[in-house]
Short mmCIF file of C-alpha atoms in Angstrom, two decimals:
data_model
loop_
_atom_site.label_atom_id
_atom_site.label_comp_id
_atom_site.label_asym_id
_atom_site.label_seq_id
_atom_site.Cartn_x
_atom_site.Cartn_y
_atom_site.Cartn_z
CA TRP A 34 163.30 166.68 137.85
CA LYS A 35 165.48 164.39 139.80
CA ILE A 36 166.19 162.43 136.64
CA PHE A 37 166.90 165.66 134.68
CA ILE A 38 169.26 166.91 137.35
CA LYS A 39 170.93 163.57 137.64
CA ASN A 40 171.66 163.56 133.86
CA LEU A 41 172.54 167.22 133.60
CA PRO A 42 176.27 166.63 133.30
CA MET A 43 175.75 164.22 130.43
CA LEU A 44 173.33 166.60 128.69
CA PHE A 45 175.89 169.40 129.10
CA ILE A 46 178.57 167.27 127.45
CA VAL A 47 176.20 166.36 124.58
CA MET A 48 175.35 170.01 124.02
CA LEU A 49 179.01 170.97 123.89
CA PHE A 50 179.68 168.25 121.37
CA ILE A 51 176.79 169.37 119.16
CA LEU A 52 177.96 172.98 119.27
CA PHE A 53 181.50 171.98 118.53
CA TYR A 54 180.54 169.71 115.68
CA PHE A 55 178.31 172.19 113.87
CA GLY A 56 180.63 175.12 114.57
CA TYR A 57 183.64 173.21 113.19
CA ASN A 58 181.79 172.09 110.03
CA LEU A 59 180.43 175.52 109.39
CA ASP A 60 183.84 177.04 109.71
CA SER A 61 185.36 174.23 107.64
CA LYS A 62 182.87 174.69 104.81
CA GLN A 63 183.38 178.44 104.86
CA SER A 64 187.15 177.92 104.70
CA ARG A 65 186.94 175.45 101.88
CA SER A 66 184.81 177.89 99.95
CA SER A 67 187.79 180.23 99.99
CA PHE A 68 190.76 177.84 99.90
CA ASP A 69 191.54 174.26 100.35
CA ALA A 70 193.99 172.96 102.87
CA ALA A 71 197.47 174.19 102.06
CA VAL A 72 199.56 176.87 103.73
CA PHE A 73 203.31 177.09 103.11
CA GLU A 74 205.90 179.26 104.72
CA TYR A 75 209.10 180.16 102.83
CA SER A 76 212.23 180.72 104.87
CA THR A 77 214.02 182.06 101.83
CA TYR A 78 212.07 185.35 102.19
CA GLN A 79 213.31 188.09 104.39
CA TYR A 80 209.81 188.25 105.75
CA LYS A 81 207.15 185.60 106.38
CA GLU A 82 204.75 184.88 103.55
CA ASP A 83 201.97 182.33 103.29
CA LEU A 84 201.13 180.62 100.04
CA LEU A 85 197.45 179.81 99.76
CA MET A 86 197.15 176.99 97.32
CA TYR A 87 193.73 177.00 95.84
CA ARG A 88 192.36 173.77 94.54
CA GLY A 89 189.21 173.06 92.57
CA SER A 90 187.53 174.33 89.50
CA LYS A 91 188.46 177.83 88.22
CA ALA A 92 190.16 178.65 91.57
CA PRO A 93 193.21 180.94 91.44
CA TRP A 94 196.40 180.44 93.51
CA LEU A 95 197.18 183.34 95.75
CA LEU A 96 200.29 184.54 97.54
CA ARG A 97 199.50 186.46 100.73
CA LYS A 98 201.84 189.41 101.20
CA PRO A 99 202.96 190.81 104.62
CA ASP A 100 200.54 193.70 104.24
CA GLY A 101 197.66 191.27 104.07
CA ASN A 102 197.01 191.72 100.35
CA THR A 103 197.17 188.79 97.92
CA THR A 104 198.55 188.36 94.45
CA ARG A 105 197.69 185.57 92.04
CA LEU A 106 200.41 183.10 91.23
CA LYS A 107 200.85 182.14 87.59
CA THR A 108 201.06 178.40 87.24
CA ILE A 109 203.57 176.75 84.89
CA LEU A 110 203.25 173.05 84.00
CA TYR A 111 206.26 171.04 82.84
CA TRP A 112 204.39 168.97 80.22
CA ASN A 113 207.01 166.29 79.55
CA GLU A 114 210.57 165.23 80.42
CA PHE A 115 213.67 167.27 79.73
CA TYR A 116 216.52 164.74 79.55
CA GLY A 117 215.52 162.68 82.49
CA ARG A 118 213.94 165.48 84.50
CA TYR A 119 210.85 167.56 84.22
CA ASP A 120 212.05 170.89 85.62
CA THR A 121 214.00 172.76 82.96
CA TYR A 122 217.74 172.81 83.79
CA ASP A 123 217.01 171.74 87.38
CA PHE A 124 215.11 174.96 88.04
CA GLY A 125 212.88 173.20 90.63
CA TYR A 126 209.30 172.99 91.56
CA GLY A 127 206.83 175.25 93.36
CA HIS A 128 207.25 178.88 94.25
CA ASP A 129 210.67 178.78 96.00
CA PRO A 130 212.85 178.68 92.88
CA PHE A 131 211.60 182.00 91.65
CA VAL A 132 212.65 183.55 94.99
CA GLU A 133 215.94 181.68 95.32
CA ASN A 134 216.95 182.75 91.76
CA ASN A 135 216.17 186.37 92.56
CA CYS A 136 213.62 186.66 89.76
CA LYS A 137 212.43 190.24 89.38
CA VAL A 138 208.91 188.87 89.12
CA SER A 139 208.62 185.85 91.38
CA ASP A 140 204.83 185.33 91.69
CA CYS A 141 204.79 182.04 89.81
CA TYR A 142 204.54 178.30 90.59
CA THR A 143 205.96 175.34 88.63
CA THR A 144 204.81 171.75 88.70
CA LYS A 145 204.88 168.55 86.71
CA ASP A 146 201.59 167.31 88.23
CA ARG A 147 198.92 167.54 85.54
CA ALA A 148 196.26 166.56 88.05
CA LEU A 149 196.97 169.51 90.29
CA MET A 150 194.17 171.43 88.67
CA SER A 151 192.11 171.31 85.48
CA LEU A 152 194.44 171.42 82.47
CA ASP A 153 192.94 174.58 81.10
CA GLU A 154 193.63 176.39 84.35
CA PHE A 155 197.39 176.33 84.00
CA ASP A 156 198.76 179.66 82.73
CA ALA A 157 201.58 178.11 80.71
CA LEU A 158 202.77 174.72 79.48
CA ILE A 159 206.44 174.12 78.76
CA ILE A 160 206.67 171.41 76.11
CA HIS A 161 209.99 169.82 75.25
CA ILE A 162 209.61 168.92 71.58
CA ARG A 163 212.31 166.19 71.55
CA GLY A 164 210.31 163.02 71.77
CA LEU A 165 207.15 164.96 71.24
CA PRO A 166 204.46 163.32 73.39
CA ASN A 167 201.47 161.68 71.76
CA ASP A 168 199.20 163.16 74.37
CA TRP A 169 199.65 166.64 73.05
CA PRO A 170 196.85 168.86 74.48
CA LYS A 171 194.60 169.54 71.50
CA SER A 172 192.51 172.43 72.77
CA ARG A 173 192.95 175.39 75.07
CA ASP A 174 191.79 178.89 75.88
CA TRP A 175 194.09 181.12 73.76
CA ASP A 176 193.33 184.19 75.82
CA LYS A 177 194.34 182.55 79.12
CA GLN A 178 196.94 179.89 78.40
CA SER A 179 200.34 179.99 76.69
CA TYR A 180 202.44 177.18 75.17
CA VAL A 181 206.21 177.37 75.32
CA MET A 182 208.35 175.39 72.91
CA LEU A 183 211.50 174.00 74.61
CA ALA A 184 214.44 172.75 72.51
CA ILE A 185 218.22 172.74 72.84
CA GLU A 186 219.23 170.55 69.91
CA ALA A 187 219.53 171.44 66.24
CA PRO A 188 216.33 170.76 64.35
CA ILE A 189 218.15 169.06 61.50
CA TYR A 190 218.35 165.49 62.70
CA LEU A 191 215.34 164.92 64.94
CA SER A 192 212.30 163.54 63.20
CA GLU A 193 209.96 165.00 65.81
CA TYR A 194 210.52 168.42 64.36
CA ARG A 195 208.76 167.42 61.14
CA GLN A 196 205.46 167.54 63.03
CA LEU A 197 205.67 171.24 63.90
CA GLU A 198 203.51 172.53 61.05
CA ASN A 199 200.42 171.51 63.10
CA LEU A 200 201.71 172.85 66.46
CA GLN A 201 201.07 176.39 67.60
CA PHE A 202 203.19 177.99 70.28
CA ASN A 203 203.11 181.40 71.95
CA TRP A 204 206.74 181.53 73.00
CA THR A 205 210.06 179.76 72.34
CA MET A 206 212.80 178.63 74.78
CA THR A 207 215.73 177.48 72.67
CA TYR A 208 219.51 177.99 72.14
CA ARG A 209 218.74 180.64 69.47
CA LEU A 210 219.31 184.21 70.51
CA ASP A 211 216.07 185.34 68.83
CA SER A 212 214.09 183.06 71.06
CA ASP A 213 211.58 184.63 73.46
CA PHE A 214 213.60 183.03 76.26
CA PRO A 215 217.18 182.25 74.95
CA ILE A 216 218.95 179.28 76.58
CA PRO A 217 222.32 178.92 74.82
CA TYR A 218 224.67 176.34 76.21
CA ALA A 219 226.63 179.01 78.08
CA TRP A 220 227.28 182.70 78.29
CA MET A 221 230.47 184.64 78.76
CA ASP A 222 229.81 187.26 81.44
CA ARG A 223 231.94 190.33 81.79
CA ILE A 224 233.05 190.68 85.37
CA LYS A 225 234.79 194.06 85.19
CA PRO A 226 235.10 197.07 82.78
CA LEU A 227 237.27 196.59 79.71
CA PRO A 228 240.44 198.62 79.08
CA SER A 229 239.88 201.81 77.17
CA GLU A 230 242.55 200.95 74.60
CA ILE A 231 241.74 197.31 74.00
CA GLU A 232 244.26 196.57 71.19
CA ALA A 233 247.15 198.18 73.07
CA TYR A 234 246.18 196.21 76.21
CA ILE A 235 246.05 192.92 74.36
CA LYS A 236 249.50 193.39 72.90
CA SER A 237 250.94 194.40 76.26
CA PHE A 238 249.27 191.40 77.91
CA GLY A 239 250.78 189.02 75.43
CA LYS A 240 254.33 190.30 75.91
CA ARG A 241 254.00 190.36 79.72
CA LYS A 242 252.55 186.83 79.78
CA ALA A 243 255.30 185.50 77.49
CA LYS A 244 258.00 187.11 79.62
CA ASN A 245 256.64 185.81 82.94
CA SER A 246 255.58 182.36 81.83
CA PRO A 247 257.79 179.27 81.32
CA SER A 248 258.53 178.15 77.78
CA ASN A 249 255.28 177.14 76.08
CA ASP A 250 256.62 173.99 74.43
CA LYS A 251 253.73 171.57 74.30
CA VAL A 252 254.01 168.10 72.69
CA GLY A 253 251.49 168.76 69.95
CA LEU A 254 250.18 171.75 68.10
CA LEU A 255 246.62 171.06 66.99
CA ALA A 256 244.01 168.59 68.23
CA GLN A 257 240.41 167.83 67.40
CA LEU A 258 238.00 165.94 69.59
CA ASN A 259 234.93 164.45 67.95
CA TYR A 260 232.22 162.71 69.97
CA PRO A 261 229.09 162.11 67.89
CA SER A 262 226.56 159.54 68.87
CA SER A 263 228.92 156.66 68.06
CA SER A 264 227.88 155.39 64.58
CA SER A 265 230.16 155.42 61.57
CA THR A 266 227.52 157.38 59.68
CA ASP A 267 227.83 160.20 62.19
CA CYS A 268 231.60 160.29 61.65
CA GLU A 269 231.14 160.47 57.87
CA ASP A 270 228.64 163.30 58.41
CA LEU A 271 231.04 165.18 60.65
CA SER A 272 233.82 164.91 58.08
CA ARG A 273 231.58 166.42 55.46
CA THR A 274 230.31 169.26 57.69
CA ASP A 275 233.07 171.57 56.60
CA GLY A 276 235.22 171.20 53.50
CA PHE A 277 237.56 173.91 54.72
CA MET A 278 238.38 171.96 57.88
CA LYS A 279 238.58 168.76 55.99
CA ASP A 280 241.39 170.14 53.82
CA LEU A 281 243.29 171.62 56.76
CA PRO A 282 245.27 168.40 57.53
CA GLN A 283 247.00 168.72 54.17
CA HIS A 284 248.80 171.73 55.61
CA ILE A 285 249.26 171.03 59.31
CA SER A 286 249.24 167.89 61.43
CA ILE A 287 246.05 167.31 63.38
CA ASP A 288 245.63 164.69 66.11
CA VAL A 289 242.04 163.49 66.10
CA TYR A 290 240.58 162.03 69.31
CA GLY A 291 237.31 160.44 70.11
CA ASP A 292 234.83 158.24 68.19
CA CYS A 293 235.99 159.51 64.78
CA GLY A 294 239.74 159.52 65.36
CA ASP A 295 242.73 157.22 65.85
CA LEU A 296 243.55 158.53 69.29
CA SER A 297 241.66 158.22 72.55
CA CYS A 298 241.66 160.01 75.86
CA THR A 299 242.31 158.10 79.12
CA PRO A 300 239.46 159.86 80.97
CA LYS A 301 235.96 158.69 80.02
CA SER A 302 234.16 162.03 80.19
CA VAL A 303 234.43 164.55 77.44
CA ARG A 304 235.20 167.35 79.90
CA ASP A 305 238.16 165.38 81.40
CA CYS A 306 239.37 164.60 77.86
CA TYR A 307 239.57 168.34 77.12
CA SER A 308 241.60 168.81 80.28
CA GLU A 309 244.01 166.13 79.17
CA LEU A 310 244.41 167.72 75.74
CA GLU A 311 245.00 171.09 77.36
CA LYS A 312 248.33 169.75 78.74
CA LYS A 313 249.54 168.64 75.33
CA TYR A 314 248.25 171.07 72.72
CA LYS A 315 247.98 174.78 72.00
CA PHE A 316 244.90 174.76 69.69
CA ILE A 317 241.83 172.67 69.38
CA ILE A 318 239.26 172.45 66.58
CA THR A 319 235.67 172.55 67.70
CA VAL A 320 233.28 171.53 64.94
CA GLU A 321 229.52 171.33 65.21
CA THR A 322 227.76 168.43 63.48
CA ALA A 323 225.27 170.91 61.97
CA ASP A 324 225.51 174.50 60.77
CA CYS A 325 222.43 176.06 62.26
CA LYS A 326 221.65 179.58 63.32
CA ASP A 327 223.25 180.20 66.78
CA TYR A 328 223.90 176.53 67.28
CA ILE A 329 227.09 176.25 69.49
CA THR A 330 227.37 173.33 71.84
CA GLU A 331 229.38 172.59 74.97
CA GLY A 332 232.56 171.62 73.11
CA PHE A 333 233.38 175.22 72.22
CA PHE A 334 232.57 176.62 75.67
CA THR A 335 234.60 173.87 77.39
CA ALA A 336 237.68 174.52 75.22
CA LEU A 337 237.25 178.31 75.79
CA GLY A 338 237.54 177.76 79.49
CA LEU A 339 240.85 175.97 79.27
CA ASN A 340 244.35 177.07 78.22
CA LEU A 341 243.56 176.23 74.62
CA ILE A 342 242.67 178.39 71.71
CA PRO A 343 239.48 177.14 69.98
CA ILE A 344 239.42 177.11 66.21
CA VAL A 345 235.93 177.38 64.73
CA HIS A 346 234.42 177.90 61.30
CA GLY A 347 231.94 180.72 61.56
CA GLY A 348 230.95 183.11 58.80
CA GLY A 349 227.77 181.15 58.08
CA LEU A 350 224.73 181.02 60.28
CA THR A 351 226.57 181.32 63.57
CA ASN A 352 228.39 184.45 64.68
CA TYR A 353 230.72 183.28 67.44
CA SER A 354 231.38 186.88 68.43
CA ASN A 355 227.86 186.93 69.87
CA PHE A 356 228.89 184.26 72.35
CA ALA A 357 232.61 184.82 73.16
CA PRO A 358 234.91 187.76 73.78
CA TYR A 359 236.88 189.45 71.10
CA LYS A 360 240.13 187.62 70.21
CA SER A 361 239.40 184.53 72.35
CA PHE A 362 239.08 182.13 69.41
CA ILE A 363 240.26 181.78 65.83
CA ASP A 364 237.65 181.87 63.04
CA ALA A 365 238.76 179.81 60.10
CA SER A 366 236.27 181.57 57.83
CA LYS A 367 238.41 184.70 58.09
CA PHE A 368 241.27 183.07 56.17
CA GLU A 369 241.46 182.75 52.40
CA SER A 370 242.44 179.12 52.44
CA PRO A 371 243.31 176.17 54.75
CA ALA A 372 246.98 176.85 53.92
CA ALA A 373 246.67 180.45 55.17
CA LEU A 374 245.09 179.27 58.44
CA ALA A 375 247.83 176.62 58.91
CA ASN A 376 250.54 179.24 58.43
CA TYR A 377 248.93 181.55 60.97
CA LEU A 378 248.79 178.74 63.57
CA LYS A 379 252.43 177.98 62.98
CA LEU A 380 253.26 181.71 63.41
CA LEU A 381 251.50 181.80 66.79
CA ASP A 382 253.24 178.58 67.78
CA SER A 383 256.65 180.24 67.22
CA ASP A 384 255.69 183.55 68.87
CA ASP A 385 254.57 183.14 72.53
CA ALA A 386 253.66 186.80 72.89
CA ARG A 387 251.22 186.68 69.98
CA TYR A 388 249.91 183.30 71.17
CA TYR A 389 249.15 184.66 74.66
CA GLU A 390 247.20 187.57 73.26
CA TYR A 391 244.29 185.12 72.86
CA PHE A 392 244.07 184.77 76.66
CA TRP A 393 243.75 188.43 77.57
CA TRP A 394 240.05 188.20 78.22
CA LYS A 395 240.28 185.70 81.10
CA ASP A 396 240.68 188.57 83.58
CA PHE A 397 237.52 190.23 82.35
CA TYR A 398 235.07 187.40 81.57
CA LYS A 399 233.95 184.13 83.07
CA LYS A 400 231.69 181.42 81.81
CA GLY A 401 228.15 181.60 83.16
CA PHE A 402 225.03 179.52 82.96
CA HIS A 403 221.82 181.62 83.06
CA HIS A 404 219.33 178.99 82.01
CA HIS A 405 217.22 179.72 85.13
CA GLN A 406 216.74 183.27 83.87
CA ALA A 407 214.52 181.92 81.15
CA LEU A 408 212.06 180.76 83.80
CA CYS A 409 212.27 184.10 85.51
CA ASP A 410 211.52 185.92 82.23
CA LEU A 411 208.66 183.48 81.54
CA CYS A 412 207.14 184.34 84.93
CA ALA A 413 207.40 188.07 84.14
CA LYS A 414 205.81 187.54 80.69
CA LEU A 415 202.89 185.74 82.29
CA HIS A 416 202.23 188.75 84.48
CA ASP A 417 202.53 191.16 81.54
CA LYS A 418 199.14 192.26 80.24
CA GLU A 419 200.73 193.08 76.89
CA ARG A 420 202.15 189.59 76.41
CA GLU A 421 200.32 188.58 73.29
CA SER A 422 202.50 186.42 71.06
CA PHE A 423 201.91 183.69 68.62
CA TYR A 424 203.86 181.63 66.08
CA PRO A 425 201.38 180.76 63.33
CA ASP A 426 203.95 178.48 61.65
CA MET A 427 206.49 177.00 64.01
CA GLN A 428 207.84 174.86 61.13
CA LYS A 429 208.87 178.06 59.39
CA TRP A 430 210.49 179.72 62.42
CA TRP A 431 212.27 176.70 63.91
CA ILE A 432 213.33 174.83 60.73
CA ASN A 433 213.02 176.95 57.60
CA ASP A 434 214.30 180.25 59.12
CA ALA A 435 217.18 178.46 60.88
CA LYS A 436 218.54 177.44 57.43
CA CYS A 437 220.44 174.49 58.88
CA THR A 438 223.03 172.99 56.64
CA PRO A 439 222.77 169.19 56.80
CA ALA A 440 225.81 167.02 56.96
CA ASN A 441 224.78 164.60 54.14
CA LYS A 442 221.25 164.32 55.48
CA ASP A 443 217.80 165.46 54.48
CA TYR A 444 215.00 166.53 56.76
#
């Protein structure tokens, strides 16, 4: 007994250690059976929420709400790079971006980490088809996983697009307006109601602007900025893109800047070059290197945001009126001939009031970028039980239906 009493403090310590050890492991095992390790708090919320990141086979990811209930997060995997990044248009990673962008449905999570869970557990894969990866996932559970095709370039010149007949997607995220998640280069957002008598307002605006503005005597009349990918072949292709525009210099002087012209801008960036041309010219020709459905690139939207009137050639596969306000640009396809267009430009040059009519819209619209909305809409779709969608022949939708007109190239 004396020995027992003498060692009682040590025995007590040992017993406490044993109880603590088994109790901790029991609790730890029980916790890991429900979730593994990660709790995040998001300060962007007006209230505190915890994100329970579940890891392991067939384990959902849950978001715990303030009332104690949980909702399952839909997981979105960026499969490959998108022009140097993985997150589409810098949307970001994790759950926060859906909250910060005020998505109506925000219960989603994005990542580029393929090892975060089993591949077949991701709810959606966003696959950028430029530079289509060789490690394309060959099998999946069609009822549980969706593939999203991401593309912002015309399908006419990229060889990767020829492989699409064997690729099957559920949704599309492209510049085309008939995509499931449209991502054109820009939008023109209306910021206040339009006048009830729009034509009368436009005429009044032009006269008022001409009266209150200094003389609009710029050095040049018409400029064109071409910036293809630098090869002479591209310049030849660009010159063949539109016969109408090619014949226009016979009737009016055009100063051509960039890789395919005799003139150059002092600034190195295309955007700065437009700003320099704005100081010298009244009009600028914006020509796309391919005539594809809804294919309008940054050149048009950049010119639209400056004190220049863009001249385009619509009437084919692209309706510029779907992208820009009424009477904010001049569509060459509306004229009977290049000579008629040239005469109209000379008329506007001599009449400041009529020229300024093309700037009426600047008080009512502004250029916006809503590319993040595509990810918001994708999140909502993933939570929609009626979300069944499937493109049995992506080659047909993306290439054949687009009816792109090549500039002296075959595809």
